[in-house]
Amino acid sequence: MRLRDLLSSDEAHAPADPCLLRLLRLPGGERDLDRPVLGTVTIDLPDPGRFVSPGDLVLSGLAWHRKDEGTERADAFVRVLVEAGAVALGAGEAQFGHVPDDLVEACARYGLPLLAVGVEVPFASVTEYVARGRTGERIGGLAALVDRHRRFGTGRQAGAGAEALLELLLAELDLHAHILSPTGRQIAGARPPLPEKTASALAGRFLAAERAGERAPHRTVARGTAFSLFPVRSGAGEGDRAPGAALTDWLIAVEADTADWNGERVDLLGRLARLVAVERGGRDTDRTMRRRAAERLLALVGSATAAEGGQALFEEEEAAAARLTAGTGREPGDGGPRGPLRWQAVSARLEVRDGPGFPGAAAVRDLLEEVLLHPRCLGPDAGPRMAVTAAGDGAEVVAFVLVGADAPLTPEAVVRVAGGSLPRGLRAGERLAFGVSDAVGGPAELRHALAQARNARQVAAPSEPVAACGPDDLAAHVMALLPLIPAEVRREFSRRLLAPLTDYDRRYRSDLVPTLRSFLEHDGSWARCGEALHLHVNSLRYRISRIEALTGRNLSRLEDKMDFAAALRMD
């Protein structure tokens, strides 16, 4: 805002706008009208210097002025304003009905523009007028900056600079804001970050509003502070968004109530959100590579040559994870996995009760990535150590993660992260189910880990909107059902299922029943079971194939594993 923007068009009469002032003296001529007004300060002390900043319009009711003291006091007052860098003096006429002549002369002597503030013009109105004008200028300039960043950044180096731009915008607009994931993970923004519970609550409120079709920005209150939530859309535009895509949107949580904002200010934050979406796409470049690696791993695990052909790929992925983790600037073991790296499988599915699996597999894949990226799951270096892909049936998603031997991913961590905000984004009848495997050491065991994760997911609590299970939960689930079955029924079930095996062992002095027991105790791991029984893996495979042939069951199916576990427990 310039000084001329404060002047009435008719200097001889009261201004039509109650915020416009009359010009009394302009010692420097017309060029003084282009002086920038950076703020206002209202002061009635005889020595105002320490309260005035360069660029201020000083408003004074002249309570300090004494007519009987000559020109000395007015001279000293104006001299201090000039030394402090004031842009002009607005003198109120209420005290004397006019601006005293000695003050007019002092302003002319020191070259300070002098404005008359009529009785009908409140100082507060002038202050508000200047602040409103300054905000409009900042918004216009910042909007142009956003557009320039979008034009130059989109084609060249997407993914770099959104955080710096966000900090600039927020500083200029005097705002605090945070970019959050749908799980409440803070991606960028004001420091210190929001408390974890507050961030999760804001993410939950955002997801609920998006699912309900409310118009953004979404207003809410957390910790006694007003927040306005702007969506950072994932994937395609509004008309092309896949089902479930809202669950993977980021959000900008601004510590302000947009009900008091004008349209320009709201539009600027909306444009910033779209810019962050572009920057997010740049960040996803590495994630795309991880997804391709996951596709290769899934294909490998599903093949018969997993043990023979997988070692090179496993070593390649572990080396890539080590390189990328090292790129974070952390020392080995500082916040990342400690000890030898091990692999875990995670299975996830967004299901509809009494209906088919949810069709938005891409959204579930993005969602599982967001869950695993949360520091509560895999720590601060999660990105380089995970790879997620959609499985073949179009509804399940599978993740392979590298963890330290002493810090595996747990179902409890998954539920703490996913169960905080995500349930509020689910429609009635929808639920998120996760299965987490044990940590395994190599390609020969990852096929077993994937089966273990899938089996665990199938028994995750069906009554909960978000549930996760691991191998221990799976065994507990089976054992919890046994007391509900009558004793004679349990004995008959065990006899009928295990009779072919006990008869075979008795006739040929073999060990099929002990082999079956060990196989289930080691969660179907060929390597660990073979080591426990001192058997070569090929010999173990032969025994398991005999068990399946004699019983007509398949030990890769969850239902058959559960039946065998129950029968052995009842025996």
Short mmCIF file of N, CA and C in Angstrom, two decimals, residues 428-518:
data_model
loop_
_atom_site.label_atom_id
_atom_site.label_comp_id
_atom_site.label_asym_id
_atom_site.label_seq_id
_atom_site.Cartn_x
_atom_site.Cartn_y
_atom_site.Cartn_z
N ALA A 428 -20.01 -47.17 5.80
CA ALA A 428 -20.67 -48.24 6.55
C ALA A 428 -20.46 -49.57 5.83
N GLY A 429 -20.04 -50.58 6.59
CA GLY A 429 -19.83 -51.91 6.02
C GLY A 429 -18.43 -52.15 5.50
N GLU A 430 -17.59 -51.10 5.43
CA GLU A 430 -16.21 -51.29 4.96
C GLU A 430 -15.28 -51.53 6.15
N ARG A 431 -14.25 -52.30 5.92
CA ARG A 431 -13.25 -52.53 6.95
C ARG A 431 -11.89 -52.77 6.31
N LEU A 432 -10.85 -52.38 7.04
CA LEU A 432 -9.47 -52.61 6.62
C LEU A 432 -8.89 -53.75 7.43
N ALA A 433 -8.41 -54.78 6.75
CA ALA A 433 -7.81 -55.93 7.43
C ALA A 433 -6.36 -56.07 7.00
N PHE A 434 -5.47 -56.28 7.97
CA PHE A 434 -4.05 -56.43 7.72
C PHE A 434 -3.56 -57.74 8.33
N GLY A 435 -2.63 -58.39 7.64
CA GLY A 435 -1.95 -59.55 8.18
C GLY A 435 -0.45 -59.33 8.09
N VAL A 436 0.27 -59.63 9.18
CA VAL A 436 1.71 -59.40 9.25
C VAL A 436 2.40 -60.72 9.54
N SER A 437 3.43 -61.03 8.78
CA SER A 437 4.14 -62.29 8.96
C SER A 437 5.25 -62.17 9.98
N ASP A 438 5.84 -63.31 10.34
CA ASP A 438 7.09 -63.30 11.09
C ASP A 438 8.20 -62.77 10.20
N ALA A 439 9.31 -62.36 10.81
CA ALA A 439 10.49 -61.96 10.05
C ALA A 439 11.24 -63.20 9.59
N VAL A 440 11.63 -63.23 8.31
CA VAL A 440 12.33 -64.39 7.76
C VAL A 440 13.64 -63.91 7.15
N GLY A 441 14.52 -64.88 6.89
CA GLY A 441 15.87 -64.52 6.54
C GLY A 441 16.24 -64.57 5.08
N GLY A 442 15.44 -65.17 4.20
CA GLY A 442 15.88 -65.29 2.82
C GLY A 442 14.76 -65.66 1.89
N PRO A 443 15.07 -65.79 0.61
CA PRO A 443 14.05 -66.04 -0.41
C PRO A 443 13.31 -67.35 -0.23
N ALA A 444 13.97 -68.36 0.33
CA ALA A 444 13.29 -69.63 0.49
C ALA A 444 12.14 -69.55 1.48
N GLU A 445 12.19 -68.55 2.37
CA GLU A 445 11.17 -68.44 3.41
C GLU A 445 10.13 -67.36 3.14
N LEU A 446 10.35 -66.50 2.16
CA LEU A 446 9.42 -65.41 1.93
C LEU A 446 8.08 -65.91 1.39
N ARG A 447 8.11 -67.02 0.66
CA ARG A 447 6.85 -67.60 0.19
C ARG A 447 5.99 -68.02 1.39
N HIS A 448 6.63 -68.62 2.38
CA HIS A 448 5.93 -68.98 3.60
C HIS A 448 5.44 -67.74 4.33
N ALA A 449 6.27 -66.67 4.37
CA ALA A 449 5.89 -65.44 5.07
C ALA A 449 4.66 -64.81 4.44
N LEU A 450 4.59 -64.84 3.11
CA LEU A 450 3.43 -64.28 2.43
C LEU A 450 2.17 -65.07 2.77
N ALA A 451 2.28 -66.40 2.75
CA ALA A 451 1.13 -67.23 3.11
C ALA A 451 0.72 -66.97 4.56
N GLN A 452 1.69 -66.79 5.41
CA GLN A 452 1.42 -66.52 6.82
C GLN A 452 0.67 -65.20 6.99
N ALA A 453 1.11 -64.17 6.26
CA ALA A 453 0.45 -62.86 6.35
C ALA A 453 -0.98 -62.94 5.83
N ARG A 454 -1.17 -63.67 4.75
CA ARG A 454 -2.53 -63.80 4.20
C ARG A 454 -3.44 -64.57 5.15
N ASN A 455 -2.92 -65.62 5.75
CA ASN A 455 -3.72 -66.38 6.70
C ASN A 455 -4.10 -65.52 7.91
N ALA A 456 -3.15 -64.75 8.39
CA ALA A 456 -3.42 -63.90 9.55
C ALA A 456 -4.47 -62.85 9.21
N ARG A 457 -4.38 -62.29 8.00
CA ARG A 457 -5.37 -61.27 7.61
C ARG A 457 -6.78 -61.84 7.61
N GLN A 458 -6.93 -63.10 7.22
CA GLN A 458 -8.27 -63.69 7.11
C GLN A 458 -8.95 -63.86 8.47
N VAL A 459 -8.18 -63.90 9.56
CA VAL A 459 -8.81 -64.05 10.87
C VAL A 459 -8.77 -62.76 11.67
N ALA A 460 -8.31 -61.64 11.04
CA ALA A 460 -8.31 -60.35 11.75
C ALA A 460 -9.73 -60.00 12.14
N ALA A 461 -9.90 -59.48 13.35
CA ALA A 461 -11.22 -59.28 13.97
C ALA A 461 -12.25 -58.72 13.01
N PRO A 462 -13.25 -59.53 12.64
CA PRO A 462 -14.23 -59.08 11.65
C PRO A 462 -15.17 -57.98 12.15
N SER A 463 -15.24 -57.78 13.45
CA SER A 463 -16.14 -56.77 14.00
C SER A 463 -15.52 -55.39 14.07
N GLU A 464 -14.19 -55.29 13.81
CA GLU A 464 -13.49 -54.01 13.93
C GLU A 464 -13.34 -53.36 12.55
N PRO A 465 -13.45 -52.02 12.47
CA PRO A 465 -13.26 -51.36 11.17
C PRO A 465 -11.83 -51.44 10.67
N VAL A 466 -10.86 -51.49 11.60
CA VAL A 466 -9.45 -51.66 11.26
C VAL A 466 -8.88 -52.73 12.18
N ALA A 467 -8.33 -53.79 11.62
CA ALA A 467 -7.79 -54.89 12.43
C ALA A 467 -6.55 -55.44 11.77
N ALA A 468 -5.64 -55.95 12.59
CA ALA A 468 -4.42 -56.57 12.09
C ALA A 468 -4.09 -57.78 12.96
N CYS A 469 -3.57 -58.83 12.33
CA CYS A 469 -3.19 -60.05 13.04
C CYS A 469 -1.82 -60.50 12.58
N GLY A 470 -1.16 -61.23 13.48
CA GLY A 470 0.10 -61.87 13.16
C GLY A 470 0.00 -63.35 13.44
N PRO A 471 1.09 -64.10 13.28
CA PRO A 471 1.07 -65.55 13.51
C PRO A 471 0.62 -65.94 14.91
N ASP A 472 1.03 -65.18 15.92
CA ASP A 472 0.61 -65.51 17.28
C ASP A 472 -0.90 -65.36 17.44
N ASP A 473 -1.46 -64.33 16.81
CA ASP A 473 -2.91 -64.13 16.88
C ASP A 473 -3.64 -65.27 16.19
N LEU A 474 -3.05 -65.75 15.10
CA LEU A 474 -3.68 -66.84 14.35
C LEU A 474 -3.77 -68.10 15.21
N ALA A 475 -2.68 -68.46 15.88
CA ALA A 475 -2.70 -69.64 16.74
C ALA A 475 -3.67 -69.45 17.90
N ALA A 476 -3.69 -68.27 18.48
CA ALA A 476 -4.60 -68.01 19.60
C ALA A 476 -6.06 -68.11 19.16
N HIS A 477 -6.32 -67.67 17.92
CA HIS A 477 -7.69 -67.73 17.39
C HIS A 477 -8.16 -69.18 17.30
N VAL A 478 -7.29 -70.06 16.82
CA VAL A 478 -7.66 -71.47 16.69
C VAL A 478 -7.89 -72.09 18.06
N MET A 479 -6.98 -71.85 18.99
CA MET A 479 -7.07 -72.47 20.31
C MET A 479 -8.29 -71.98 21.10
N ALA A 480 -8.68 -70.71 20.84
CA ALA A 480 -9.81 -70.15 21.58
C ALA A 480 -11.12 -70.83 21.21
N LEU A 481 -11.17 -71.45 20.03
CA LEU A 481 -12.41 -72.08 19.58
C LEU A 481 -12.59 -73.49 20.16
N LEU A 482 -11.50 -74.12 20.57
CA LEU A 482 -11.58 -75.53 20.96
C LEU A 482 -12.50 -75.79 22.15
N PRO A 483 -12.47 -74.99 23.22
CA PRO A 483 -13.35 -75.30 24.36
C PRO A 483 -14.83 -75.23 24.02
N LEU A 484 -15.18 -74.63 22.92
CA LEU A 484 -16.59 -74.50 22.55
C LEU A 484 -17.13 -75.77 21.90
N ILE A 485 -16.22 -76.70 21.58
CA ILE A 485 -16.64 -77.93 20.89
C ILE A 485 -16.76 -79.06 21.92
N PRO A 486 -17.86 -79.83 21.93
CA PRO A 486 -17.99 -80.96 22.88
C PRO A 486 -16.83 -81.94 22.78
N ALA A 487 -16.46 -82.57 23.92
CA ALA A 487 -15.28 -83.43 23.97
C ALA A 487 -15.37 -84.59 23.00
N GLU A 488 -16.56 -85.25 22.91
CA GLU A 488 -16.66 -86.40 22.01
C GLU A 488 -16.54 -85.99 20.55
N VAL A 489 -17.02 -84.78 20.24
CA VAL A 489 -16.89 -84.29 18.86
C VAL A 489 -15.43 -84.01 18.56
N ARG A 490 -14.70 -83.41 19.51
CA ARG A 490 -13.28 -83.12 19.30
C ARG A 490 -12.50 -84.42 19.06
N ARG A 491 -12.77 -85.46 19.88
CA ARG A 491 -12.04 -86.71 19.73
C ARG A 491 -12.33 -87.35 18.37
N GLU A 492 -13.58 -87.34 17.97
CA GLU A 492 -13.94 -87.95 16.69
C GLU A 492 -13.33 -87.18 15.52
N PHE A 493 -13.34 -85.86 15.61
CA PHE A 493 -12.74 -85.04 14.55
C PHE A 493 -11.25 -85.34 14.44
N SER A 494 -10.54 -85.40 15.59
CA SER A 494 -9.11 -85.65 15.58
C SER A 494 -8.81 -87.04 15.03
N ARG A 495 -9.60 -88.06 15.47
CA ARG A 495 -9.35 -89.42 15.00
C ARG A 495 -9.51 -89.53 13.50
N ARG A 496 -10.60 -88.95 12.97
CA ARG A 496 -10.86 -89.09 11.53
C ARG A 496 -9.81 -88.38 10.69
N LEU A 497 -9.37 -87.20 11.13
CA LEU A 497 -8.41 -86.44 10.32
C LEU A 497 -7.01 -87.04 10.39
N LEU A 498 -6.60 -87.50 11.59
CA LEU A 498 -5.23 -87.97 11.75
C LEU A 498 -5.07 -89.47 11.57
N ALA A 499 -6.19 -90.21 11.50
CA ALA A 499 -6.10 -91.67 11.38
C ALA A 499 -5.25 -92.13 10.20
N PRO A 500 -5.39 -91.55 9.00
CA PRO A 500 -4.54 -92.01 7.88
C PRO A 500 -3.04 -91.85 8.19
N LEU A 501 -2.71 -90.81 8.94
CA LEU A 501 -1.30 -90.58 9.24
C LEU A 501 -0.79 -91.51 10.34
N THR A 502 -1.58 -91.71 11.38
CA THR A 502 -1.15 -92.61 12.46
C THR A 502 -1.05 -94.04 11.96
N ASP A 503 -2.01 -94.46 11.09
CA ASP A 503 -1.94 -95.80 10.51
C ASP A 503 -0.68 -95.95 9.66
N TYR A 504 -0.37 -94.94 8.86
CA TYR A 504 0.82 -95.00 8.00
C TYR A 504 2.09 -95.08 8.86
N ASP A 505 2.16 -94.27 9.91
CA ASP A 505 3.34 -94.28 10.79
C ASP A 505 3.52 -95.64 11.46
N ARG A 506 2.40 -96.23 11.88
CA ARG A 506 2.47 -97.54 12.55
C ARG A 506 2.91 -98.62 11.57
N ARG A 507 2.41 -98.57 10.34
CA ARG A 507 2.71 -99.62 9.36
C ARG A 507 4.14 -99.51 8.86
N TYR A 508 4.59 -98.27 8.58
CA TYR A 508 5.90 -98.11 7.95
C TYR A 508 6.97 -97.52 8.89
N ARG A 509 6.59 -97.37 10.18
CA ARG A 509 7.51 -96.81 11.16
C ARG A 509 8.08 -95.47 10.70
N SER A 510 7.20 -94.66 10.18
CA SER A 510 7.59 -93.33 9.71
C SER A 510 7.20 -92.28 10.76
N ASP A 511 7.40 -91.03 10.44
CA ASP A 511 7.17 -89.93 11.40
C ASP A 511 6.32 -88.81 10.78
N LEU A 512 5.23 -89.18 10.12
CA LEU A 512 4.41 -88.14 9.48
C LEU A 512 3.72 -87.24 10.51
N VAL A 513 3.19 -87.81 11.59
CA VAL A 513 2.52 -86.98 12.60
C VAL A 513 3.50 -86.02 13.28
N PRO A 514 4.67 -86.49 13.75
CA PRO A 514 5.64 -85.54 14.32
C PRO A 514 6.09 -84.49 13.30
N THR A 515 6.21 -84.91 12.04
CA THR A 515 6.59 -83.94 10.99
C THR A 515 5.52 -82.87 10.83
N LEU A 516 4.27 -83.30 10.79
CA LEU A 516 3.16 -82.34 10.68
C LEU A 516 3.16 -81.37 11.86
N ARG A 517 3.35 -81.90 13.06
CA ARG A 517 3.35 -81.05 14.25
C ARG A 517 4.46 -80.01 14.18
N SER A 518 5.65 -80.44 13.80
CA SER A 518 6.78 -79.51 13.70
C SER A 518 6.56 -78.49 12.60
#
